[in-house]
PDB file of C-alpha atoms and ligand atoms in Angstrom:
ATOM      1  CA  MET A 156       2.190 -14.738 -16.717  1.00 78.00           C
ATOM      2  CA  ASP A 157       0.855 -17.313 -14.864  1.00 85.00           C
ATOM      3  CA  ILE A 158       0.821 -18.138 -11.193  1.00 89.00           C
ATOM      4  CA  LEU A 159       2.331 -22.089 -12.301  1.00 85.00           C
ATOM      5  CA  THR A 160       5.303 -20.342 -13.249  1.00 91.00           C
ATOM      6  CA  LEU A 161       6.829 -18.513 -10.032  1.00 95.00           C
ATOM      7  CA  ASP A 162       8.891 -19.967  -7.618  1.00 96.00           C
ATOM      8  CA  LYS A 163       6.555 -20.536  -3.982  1.00 96.00           C
ATOM      9  CA  LYS A 164      10.397 -19.506  -2.152  1.00 96.00           C
ATOM     10  CA  LYS A 165      11.004 -16.712  -3.415  1.00 97.00           C
ATOM     11  CA  ILE A 166       7.418 -14.905  -2.631  1.00 98.00           C
ATOM     12  CA  PRO A 167       7.711 -10.810  -1.783  1.00 98.00           C
ATOM     13  CA  ASN A 168       6.439 -11.375   1.959  1.00 98.00           C
ATOM     14  CA  HIS A 169       5.446  -7.361   0.837  1.00 98.00           C
ATOM     15  CA  ILE A 170       4.437  -5.243  -2.151  1.00 98.00           C
ATOM     16  CA  ALA A 171       3.679  -1.813  -1.276  1.00 98.00           C
ATOM     17  CA  VAL A 172       1.141  -0.205  -4.308  1.00 98.00           C
ATOM     18  CA  ILE A 173       1.042   3.438  -5.881  1.00 98.00           C
ATOM     19  CA  MET A 174      -1.939   2.538  -8.012  1.00 98.00           C
ATOM     20  CA  ASP A 175      -1.606   6.093 -10.346  1.00 98.00           C
ATOM     21  CA  GLY A 176      -3.436   6.436 -12.781  1.00 98.00           C
ATOM     22  CA  ASN A 177      -7.284   6.435 -12.303  1.00 98.00           C
ATOM     23  CA  GLY A 178      -7.731   9.462 -13.746  1.00 97.00           C
ATOM     24  CA  ARG A 179      -6.466   9.167 -16.853  1.00 98.00           C
ATOM     25  CA  TRP A 180      -7.659   5.570 -17.610  1.00 98.00           C
ATOM     26  CA  ALA A 181     -11.195   7.390 -17.015  1.00 98.00           C
ATOM     27  CA  LYS A 182     -10.227  10.633 -19.075  1.00 98.00           C
ATOM     28  CA  LYS A 183      -9.315   8.210 -22.255  1.00 98.00           C
ATOM     29  CA  ARG A 184     -12.690   7.298 -22.279  1.00 98.00           C
ATOM     30  CA  ASP A 185     -14.576  10.441 -21.685  1.00 98.00           C
ATOM     31  CA  LEU A 186     -15.824   9.684 -17.903  1.00 98.00           C
ATOM     32  CA  ASP A 187     -16.230  11.019 -15.681  1.00 96.00           C
ATOM     33  CA  ARG A 188     -12.573  10.358 -13.049  1.00 96.00           C
ATOM     34  CA  VAL A 189     -14.901   9.062 -10.394  1.00 95.00           C
ATOM     35  CA  GLU A 190     -15.912   5.580 -13.053  1.00 97.00           C
ATOM     36  CA  GLY A 191     -11.701   5.596 -13.138  1.00 98.00           C
ATOM     37  CA  HIS A 192     -11.392   5.121  -8.816  1.00 97.00           C
ATOM     38  CA  LYS A 193     -15.025   2.861  -9.401  1.00 97.00           C
ATOM     39  CA  GLU A 194     -12.354   0.783 -11.606  1.00 98.00           C
ATOM     40  CA  GLY A 195      -9.615   0.979  -9.313  1.00 98.00           C
ATOM     41  CA  VAL A 196     -11.583  -0.905  -7.273  1.00 98.00           C
ATOM     42  CA  GLU A 197     -11.992  -3.717  -8.961  1.00 98.00           C
ATOM     43  CA  ALA A 198      -8.804  -3.787  -9.412  1.00 98.00           C
ATOM     44  CA  VAL A 199      -7.863  -3.344  -5.551  1.00 98.00           C
ATOM     45  CA  LYS A 200     -10.046  -6.273  -5.024  1.00 98.00           C
ATOM     46  CA  ARG A 201      -8.204  -8.786  -8.301  1.00 98.00           C
ATOM     47  CA  THR A 202      -4.702  -7.592  -6.160  1.00 98.00           C
ATOM     48  CA  VAL A 203      -6.582  -8.895  -3.535  1.00 98.00           C
ATOM     49  CA  LYS A 204      -7.100 -11.544  -4.252  1.00 98.00           C
ATOM     50  CA  ALA A 205      -3.581 -12.801  -6.300  1.00 98.00           C
ATOM     51  CA  CYS A 206      -1.921 -11.475  -3.214  1.00 98.00           C
ATOM     52  CA  ILE A 207      -3.613 -14.714  -1.346  1.00 98.00           C
ATOM     53  CA  GLU A 208      -2.885 -17.275  -3.725  1.00 97.00           C
ATOM     54  CA  ALA A 209       0.149 -15.871  -4.751  1.00 97.00           C
ATOM     55  CA  ASP A 210       0.933 -16.443   0.066  1.00 98.00           C
ATOM     56  CA  VAL A 211       2.180 -12.650  -0.516  1.00 98.00           C
ATOM     57  CA  ARG A 212       1.595 -12.094   3.528  1.00 98.00           C
ATOM     58  CA  PHE A 213       1.782  -8.059   3.866  1.00 98.00           C
ATOM     59  CA  LEU A 214       0.203  -5.507   0.827  1.00 98.00           C
ATOM     60  CA  THR A 215      -0.069  -1.262   1.307  1.00 98.00           C
ATOM     61  CA  ILE A 216      -1.979  -0.321  -1.002  1.00 98.00           C
ATOM     62  CA  TYR A 217      -1.706   3.959  -1.682  1.00 98.00           C
ATOM     63  CA  ALA A 218      -4.976   4.931  -1.761  1.00 97.00           C
ATOM     64  CA  PHE A 219      -5.444   8.461  -0.371  1.00 97.00           C
ATOM     65  CA  SER A 220      -1.836  10.877  -0.500  1.00 97.00           C
ATOM     66  CA  ILE A 221      -2.315  14.077   2.270  1.00 96.00           C
ATOM     67  CA  GLU A 222      -1.405  16.274  -0.876  1.00 95.00           C
ATOM     68  CA  ASN A 223      -4.935  14.665  -2.625  1.00 96.00           C
ATOM     69  CA  TRP A 224      -6.636  16.378  -0.093  1.00 97.00           C
ATOM     70  CA  ALA A 225      -6.088  19.654  -2.611  1.00 96.00           C
ATOM     71  CA  ARG A 226      -7.669  18.004  -5.505  1.00 95.00           C
ATOM     72  CA  PRO A 227     -10.706  19.351  -6.407  1.00 95.00           C
ATOM     73  CA  LEU A 228     -13.823  19.258  -3.621  1.00 96.00           C
ATOM     74  CA  ALA A 229     -16.015  17.373  -5.203  1.00 94.00           C
ATOM     75  CA  GLU A 230     -13.839  14.864  -6.148  1.00 94.00           C
ATOM     76  CA  VAL A 231     -12.267  14.032  -1.965  1.00 96.00           C
ATOM     77  CA  GLU A 232     -15.528  13.665  -1.433  1.00 96.00           C
ATOM     78  CA  SER A 233     -16.257  11.151  -4.001  1.00 95.00           C
ATOM     79  CA  LEU A 234     -13.063   9.362  -2.883  1.00 95.00           C
ATOM     80  CA  MET A 235     -14.662   9.136   0.363  1.00 96.00           C
ATOM     81  CA  GLU A 236     -18.043   8.389  -0.386  1.00 96.00           C
ATOM     82  CA  LEU A 237     -16.209   5.278  -2.263  1.00 96.00           C
ATOM     83  CA  MET A 238     -14.290   3.514   0.032  1.00 96.00           C
ATOM     84  CA  VAL A 239     -17.204   3.743   2.583  1.00 95.00           C
ATOM     85  CA  PHE A 240     -18.974   2.254   0.069  1.00 96.00           C
ATOM     86  CA  ALA A 241     -16.526  -0.402  -1.023  1.00 97.00           C
ATOM     87  CA  LEU A 242     -15.337  -1.378   3.013  1.00 96.00           C
ATOM     88  CA  ASN A 243     -19.402  -1.452   3.604  1.00 95.00           C
ATOM     89  CA  SER A 244     -19.849  -4.085   0.124  1.00 96.00           C
ATOM     90  CA  GLU A 245     -15.979  -5.682   1.311  1.00 97.00           C
ATOM     91  CA  ILE A 246     -16.310  -6.348   4.966  1.00 97.00           C
ATOM     92  CA  GLU A 247     -17.609 -10.100   4.266  1.00 97.00           C
ATOM     93  CA  GLU A 248     -15.909 -10.870   1.960  1.00 97.00           C
ATOM     94  CA  LEU A 249     -12.096  -9.960   2.980  1.00 97.00           C
ATOM     95  CA  ASN A 250     -13.137 -12.010   6.103  1.00 98.00           C
ATOM     96  CA  ARG A 251     -14.507 -14.970   4.357  1.00 98.00           C
ATOM     97  CA  GLN A 252     -11.195 -14.993   2.978  1.00 98.00           C
ATOM     98  CA  GLY A 253      -8.725 -14.113   6.267  1.00 98.00           C
ATOM     99  CA  VAL A 254      -7.573 -10.496   5.912  1.00 98.00           C
ATOM    100  CA  SER A 255      -7.004  -8.025   8.623  1.00 98.00           C
ATOM    101  CA  LEU A 256      -7.701  -4.338   7.670  1.00 98.00           C
ATOM    102  CA  LYS A 257      -4.877  -1.436   8.369  1.00 98.00           C
ATOM    103  CA  THR A 258      -4.525   1.715   7.353  1.00 98.00           C
ATOM    104  CA  ILE A 259      -1.451   3.976   7.478  1.00 98.00           C
ATOM    105  CA  GLY A 260      -1.629   7.956   7.637  1.00 98.00           C
ATOM    106  CA  ASP A 261      -3.320  10.696   9.220  1.00 97.00           C
ATOM    107  CA  ILE A 262      -6.289   9.348  10.040  1.00 95.00           C
ATOM    108  CA  SER A 263      -7.993  11.524  12.206  1.00 95.00           C
ATOM    109  CA  MET A 264      -8.528  14.395   8.796  1.00 95.00           C
ATOM    110  CA  LEU A 265     -11.419  11.659   7.577  1.00 96.00           C
ATOM    111  CA  PRO A 266     -14.727  12.517   7.693  1.00 95.00           C
ATOM    112  CA  LYS A 267     -16.589  10.669  10.946  1.00 96.00           C
ATOM    113  CA  ASN A 268     -18.360   7.925   8.994  1.00 95.00           C
ATOM    114  CA  ALA A 269     -15.500   7.660   7.371  1.00 95.00           C
ATOM    115  CA  LYS A 270     -13.409   7.187  11.205  1.00 96.00           C
ATOM    116  CA  ALA A 271     -16.177   5.322  12.233  1.00 96.00           C
ATOM    117  CA  VAL A 272     -16.410   2.851   9.186  1.00 96.00           C
ATOM    118  CA  LEU A 273     -12.684   2.541   9.146  1.00 96.00           C
ATOM    119  CA  GLN A 274     -13.031   1.608  12.376  1.00 97.00           C
ATOM    120  CA  ASP A 275     -15.190  -1.254  12.215  1.00 97.00           C
ATOM    121  CA  CYS A 276     -13.410  -2.506   8.939  1.00 97.00           C
ATOM    122  CA  ILE A 277     -10.097  -3.002  11.328  1.00 98.00           C
ATOM    123  CA  ASP A 278     -12.256  -4.289  13.908  1.00 98.00           C
ATOM    124  CA  ARG A 279     -13.958  -6.605  12.821  1.00 97.00           C
ATOM    125  CA  THR A 280     -11.403  -8.381  10.717  1.00 98.00           C
ATOM    126  CA  LYS A 281      -8.319  -7.881  13.446  1.00 97.00           C
ATOM    127  CA  ASN A 282      -8.121 -11.920  14.207  1.00 98.00           C
ATOM    128  CA  ASN A 283      -7.651 -12.255  10.233  1.00 98.00           C
ATOM    129  CA  ASN A 284      -3.848 -13.853   9.240  1.00 97.00           C
ATOM    130  CA  LYS A 285      -3.873 -15.077   5.295  1.00 98.00           C
ATOM    131  CA  LEU A 286      -2.946 -11.857   4.408  1.00 98.00           C
ATOM    132  CA  THR A 287      -2.544  -8.674   5.854  1.00 98.00           C
ATOM    133  CA  LEU A 288      -3.795  -4.945   3.225  1.00 98.00           C
ATOM    134  CA  VAL A 289      -2.868  -1.648   4.675  1.00 98.00           C
ATOM    135  CA  VAL A 290      -4.800   1.752   3.158  1.00 98.00           C
ATOM    136  CA  ALA A 291      -2.526   4.618   3.242  1.00 98.00           C
ATOM    137  CA  LEU A 292      -5.062   6.590   3.633  1.00 97.00           C
ATOM    138  CA  SER A 293      -4.060  10.825   4.202  1.00 97.00           C
ATOM    139  CA  TYR A 294      -1.038   9.698   4.399  1.00 98.00           C
ATOM    140  CA  GLY A 295       2.553  11.519   3.801  1.00 98.00           C
ATOM    141  CA  SER A 296       5.665   9.326   4.075  1.00 98.00           C
ATOM    142  CA  ARG A 297       7.190  12.995   5.516  1.00 98.00           C
ATOM    143  CA  TRP A 298       4.261  13.667   7.667  1.00 98.00           C
ATOM    144  CA  GLU A 299       4.570   9.847   9.387  1.00 98.00           C
ATOM    145  CA  ILE A 300       8.631  10.566   9.842  1.00 98.00           C
ATOM    146  CA  VAL A 301       8.181  14.157  11.051  1.00 98.00           C
ATOM    147  CA  GLU A 302       5.105  12.290  13.974  1.00 98.00           C
ATOM    148  CA  ALA A 303       7.808   9.068  14.769  1.00 98.00           C
ATOM    149  CA  CYS A 304      10.112  12.194  15.347  1.00 98.00           C
ATOM    150  CA  LYS A 305       8.174  14.056  18.269  1.00 98.00           C
ATOM    151  CA  LYS A 306       6.758  11.086  19.604  1.00 98.00           C
ATOM    152  CA  ILE A 307      10.988  10.072  19.938  1.00 98.00           C
ATOM    153  CA  ALA A 308      11.432  13.736  21.292  1.00 98.00           C
ATOM    154  CA  SER A 309       8.804  13.521  23.907  1.00 98.00           C
ATOM    155  CA  ASN A 310      10.329  10.277  25.543  1.00 98.00           C
ATOM    156  CA  VAL A 311      13.475  11.794  26.010  1.00 98.00           C
ATOM    157  CA  ASN A 312      11.804  14.925  27.270  1.00 98.00           C
ATOM    158  CA  LYS A 313       9.923  12.570  29.891  1.00 98.00           C
ATOM    159  CA  GLY A 314      13.604  10.707  30.347  1.00 98.00           C
ATOM    160  CA  GLU A 315      11.769   7.713  29.212  1.00 97.00           C
ATOM    161  CA  GLN A 316      14.353   7.195  26.357  1.00 97.00           C
ATOM    162  CA  LYS A 317      18.229   8.429  26.194  1.00 97.00           C
ATOM    163  CA  ILE A 318      19.121  10.536  23.227  1.00 98.00           C
ATOM    164  CA  ASP A 319      21.982   8.091  23.140  1.00 98.00           C
ATOM    165  CA  ASP A 320      19.567   4.673  22.358  1.00 98.00           C
ATOM    166  CA  ILE A 321      18.319   6.769  19.284  1.00 98.00           C
ATOM    167  CA  CYS A 322      18.739   3.999  16.441  1.00 98.00           C
ATOM    168  CA  GLU A 323      17.342   2.322  13.136  1.00 97.00           C
ATOM    169  CA  LYS A 324      14.736   0.448  15.829  1.00 96.00           C
ATOM    170  CA  THR A 325      13.657   3.832  17.681  1.00 97.00           C
ATOM    171  CA  LEU A 326      12.374   5.067  14.711  1.00 97.00           C
ATOM    172  CA  ASN A 327      11.042   1.704  12.816  1.00 96.00           C
ATOM    173  CA  ASP A 328       9.271   1.423  16.288  1.00 96.00           C
ATOM    174  CA  SER A 329       7.653   5.079  16.012  1.00 98.00           C
ATOM    175  CA  MET A 330       6.025   4.500  12.904  1.00 98.00           C
ATOM    176  CA  CYS A 331       1.880   3.908  11.934  1.00 98.00           C
ATOM    177  CA  ILE A 332       2.265   0.899  12.091  1.00 98.00           C
ATOM    178  CA  PRO A 333       5.617  -0.343  14.154  1.00 94.00           C
ATOM    179  CA  ASP A 334       5.430  -4.554  13.354  1.00 88.00           C
ATOM    180  CA  LEU A 335       4.704  -4.261   9.571  1.00 96.00           C
ATOM    181  CA  PRO A 336       7.699  -5.912   8.031  1.00 97.00           C
ATOM    182  CA  ASP A 337       8.953  -3.298   5.345  1.00 98.00           C
ATOM    183  CA  PRO A 338       8.155  -4.243   1.403  1.00 98.00           C
ATOM    184  CA  ASP A 339      10.023  -6.339  -0.517  1.00 98.00           C
ATOM    185  CA  LEU A 340       8.627  -5.128  -4.181  1.00 98.00           C
ATOM    186  CA  LEU A 341       6.907  -1.725  -4.921  1.00 98.00           C
ATOM    187  CA  ILE A 342       4.288  -1.415  -7.970  1.00 98.00           C
ATOM    188  CA  ARG A 343       3.800   1.778  -9.514  1.00 98.00           C
ATOM    189  CA  THR A 344       1.330   1.828 -12.461  1.00 98.00           C
ATOM    190  CA  SER A 345       0.618   4.403 -15.185  1.00 98.00           C
ATOM    191  CA  GLY A 346       4.009   4.467 -16.639  1.00 97.00           C
ATOM    192  CA  GLU A 347       5.384   7.245 -13.478  1.00 97.00           C
ATOM    193  CA  ARG A 348       8.588   6.529 -12.535  1.00 98.00           C
ATOM    194  CA  ARG A 349       8.414   8.728  -8.747  1.00 97.00           C
ATOM    195  CA  LEU A 350       7.332   7.588  -4.834  1.00 98.00           C
ATOM    196  CA  SER A 351       5.379  10.853  -4.483  1.00 97.00           C
ATOM    197  CA  ASN A 352       6.296  10.540  -0.731  1.00 98.00           C
ATOM    198  CA  PHE A 353       4.632   7.504   0.075  1.00 98.00           C
ATOM    199  CA  LEU A 354       6.669   5.225   2.018  1.00 98.00           C
ATOM    200  CA  LEU A 355      10.251   6.784   2.308  1.00 98.00           C
ATOM    201  CA  TRP A 356      11.522   5.016   5.418  1.00 98.00           C
ATOM    202  CA  GLN A 357      10.243   1.518   4.363  1.00 98.00           C
ATOM    203  CA  LEU A 358      11.759   1.407   1.013  1.00 98.00           C
ATOM    204  CA  ALA A 359      15.342   1.942   1.233  1.00 97.00           C
ATOM    205  CA  TYR A 360      16.092  -1.699   0.829  1.00 95.00           C
ATOM    206  CA  THR A 361      12.500  -1.600  -1.133  1.00 97.00           C
ATOM    207  CA  GLU A 362      12.915  -3.933  -5.534  1.00 97.00           C
ATOM    208  CA  PHE A 363      11.342  -1.405  -7.168  1.00 98.00           C
ATOM    209  CA  TYR A 364       9.125  -2.012 -10.597  1.00 98.00           C
ATOM    210  CA  PHE A 365       7.671   0.479 -12.853  1.00 98.00           C
ATOM    211  CA  ILE A 366       4.479  -0.436 -15.866  1.00 98.00           C
ATOM    212  CA  ASP A 367       2.755   1.405 -17.771  1.00 98.00           C
ATOM    213  CA  LYS A 368      -0.836   0.210 -17.913  1.00 98.00           C
ATOM    214  CA  PHE A 369      -3.514   2.493 -15.706  1.00 98.00           C
ATOM    215  CA  TRP A 370      -4.205   0.985 -12.449  1.00 98.00           C
ATOM    216  CA  PRO A 371      -7.983  -0.449 -13.158  1.00 98.00           C
ATOM    217  CA  ASP A 372      -6.952  -2.556 -15.804  1.00 98.00           C
ATOM    218  CA  PHE A 373      -4.279  -3.552 -13.550  1.00 98.00           C
ATOM    219  CA  GLN A 374      -4.245  -7.361 -13.455  1.00 98.00           C
ATOM    220  CA  LYS A 375      -4.102 -10.804 -11.870  1.00 97.00           C
ATOM    221  CA  GLU A 376      -0.616 -11.316 -14.249  1.00 97.00           C
ATOM    222  CA  ASP A 377       0.265  -8.399 -14.204  1.00 98.00           C
ATOM    223  CA  LEU A 378       1.009  -9.100 -10.170  1.00 98.00           C
ATOM    224  CA  TYR A 379       2.934 -12.545 -10.925  1.00 97.00           C
ATOM    225  CA  LEU A 380       4.703 -10.640 -13.915  1.00 97.00           C
ATOM    226  CA  ALA A 381       6.008  -8.458 -11.933  1.00 98.00           C
ATOM    227  CA  ILE A 382       6.794 -11.066  -8.882  1.00 98.00           C
ATOM    228  CA  TYR A 383       8.730 -12.422 -11.359  1.00 97.00           C
ATOM    229  CA  ASN A 384      10.082 -10.366 -12.751  1.00 96.00           C
ATOM    230  CA  TYR A 385      11.471  -9.914  -9.000  1.00 97.00           C
ATOM    231  CA  GLN A 386      12.436 -13.426  -8.504  1.00 96.00           C
ATOM    232  CA  ASN A 387      15.280 -12.372 -10.792  1.00 93.00           C
ATOM    233  CA  ARG A 388      17.164  -9.851  -9.173  1.00 92.00           C
ATOM    234  CA  GLU A 389      19.748 -10.389  -6.990  1.00 87.00           C
ATOM    235  CA  ARG A 390      19.414  -8.778  -3.548  1.00 80.00           C
ATOM    236  CA  ARG A 391      21.909  -7.570  -1.827  1.00 82.00           C
ATOM    237  CA  PHE A 392      22.055  -5.430   0.894  1.00 85.00           C
ATOM    238  CA  GLY A 393      25.067  -3.812   0.589  1.00 86.00           C
ATOM    239  CA  LYS A 394      26.665  -6.933   0.226  1.00 87.00           C
ATOM    240  CA  THR A 395      28.810  -8.652  -2.844  1.00 87.00           C
ATOM    241  CA  SER A 396      27.405 -11.218  -5.319  1.00 85.00           C
ATOM    242  CA  GLU A 397      30.054 -13.548  -3.524  1.00 87.00           C
ATOM    243  CA  GLN A 398      28.215 -12.702  -0.181  1.00 86.00           C
ATOM    244  CA  ILE A 399      25.375 -13.870  -1.265  1.00 80.00           C
TER     245      ILE A 399
HETATM  246  C1  FPP B 628      -4.475   7.522  -8.217  1.00 58.46           C
HETATM  247  O1  FPP B 628      -4.802   7.612  -9.489  1.00 58.46           O
HETATM  248  C2  FPP B 628      -5.538   7.101  -7.522  1.00 58.46           C
HETATM  249  C3  FPP B 628      -5.032   8.130  -6.121  1.00 58.46           C
HETATM  250  C4  FPP B 628      -5.126   9.001  -6.354  1.00 58.46           C
HETATM  251  C5  FPP B 628      -7.431   6.486  -5.475  1.00 58.46           C
HETATM  252  C6  FPP B 628      -7.246   5.488  -4.897  1.00 58.46           C
HETATM  253  C7  FPP B 628      -7.812   4.607  -4.283  1.00 58.46           C
HETATM  254  C8  FPP B 628      -8.608   4.076  -5.627  1.00 58.46           C
HETATM  255  C9  FPP B 628      -8.910   2.863  -6.252  1.00 58.46           C
HETATM  256  C10 FPP B 628     -10.115   3.365  -4.249  1.00 58.46           C
HETATM  257  C11 FPP B 628      -9.423   2.875  -3.261  1.00 58.46           C
HETATM  258  C12 FPP B 628     -10.391   2.357  -2.249  1.00 58.46           C
HETATM  259  C13 FPP B 628     -10.036   1.579  -1.004  1.00 58.46           C
HETATM  260  C14 FPP B 628     -11.391   0.784  -0.677  1.00 58.46           C
HETATM  261  C15 FPP B 628      -8.885   0.761  -0.597  1.00 58.46           C
HETATM  262  P1  FPP B 628      -5.282   9.463  -9.986  1.00 58.46           P
HETATM  263  O2  FPP B 628      -6.305   9.797  -9.770  1.00 58.46           O
HETATM  264  O3  FPP B 628      -4.154  10.336 -10.002  1.00 58.46           O
HETATM  265  O4  FPP B 628      -4.698   8.905 -11.883  1.00 58.46           O
HETATM  266  P2  FPP B 628      -4.365  10.490 -12.456  1.00 58.46           P
HETATM  267  O5  FPP B 628      -2.559  10.345 -12.302  1.00 58.46           O
HETATM  268  O6  FPP B 628      -4.396   9.685 -13.841  1.00 58.46           O
HETATM  269  O7  FPP B 628      -4.726  11.584 -12.639  1.00 58.46           O
END
């Protein structure tokens, strides 16, 4: 699949990705799981470039779920180190490419140095506007929704929010990144077909695309094929075909 095959007028504004299968990719090659994660970082770099070339404006990647904290300590530590290493080595390139980095998730749970490096990258890329790369880290959608409810309840308590005025926008505005548009397309690799507590609120009208390849094998062409597939769907948002 070539980028030229795509309809430039129907490029998804926001793509969300569940990058799955790093562990199985490594196991198949008799390697340590962390080698799969390292190759996974390469796939992230390819995907960021491919999104920029296709003019996708937002890319959200599921890098570490709240549930992932329960993995063996050695894997959790390796993932954190890998992230710090990747951010430090890629910051210049992110800036060169015009990428603005943001995160969603319970960042307070991250090790101190990871938090510092992440914040530094967010600060140093905040004025870029070609692509917003949202990294979901220590993220769980139910956690995000519970936090949003707490914020709203606290505003009600303080008299700053009337219960009758609570609407979808109130919830939206209470999410980790209030002005983040909903994803148009969700891609999950590795053949699994579930959401795994990812963006449950935001994916209400998103198109889903599943691919059997493991994440480290994900190529530019796979992204373009996913976009091509998306472009050939009819998004009705509850209306009839005739109304669209
Ligand atoms: C899922 O594969 C992958 C992860 C839990 C980690 C993904 C993280 C990266 C690719 C690194 C991201 C780095 C930056 C800088 C954003 P899995 O381990 O669940 O694979 P399995 O299902 O085959 O075991």
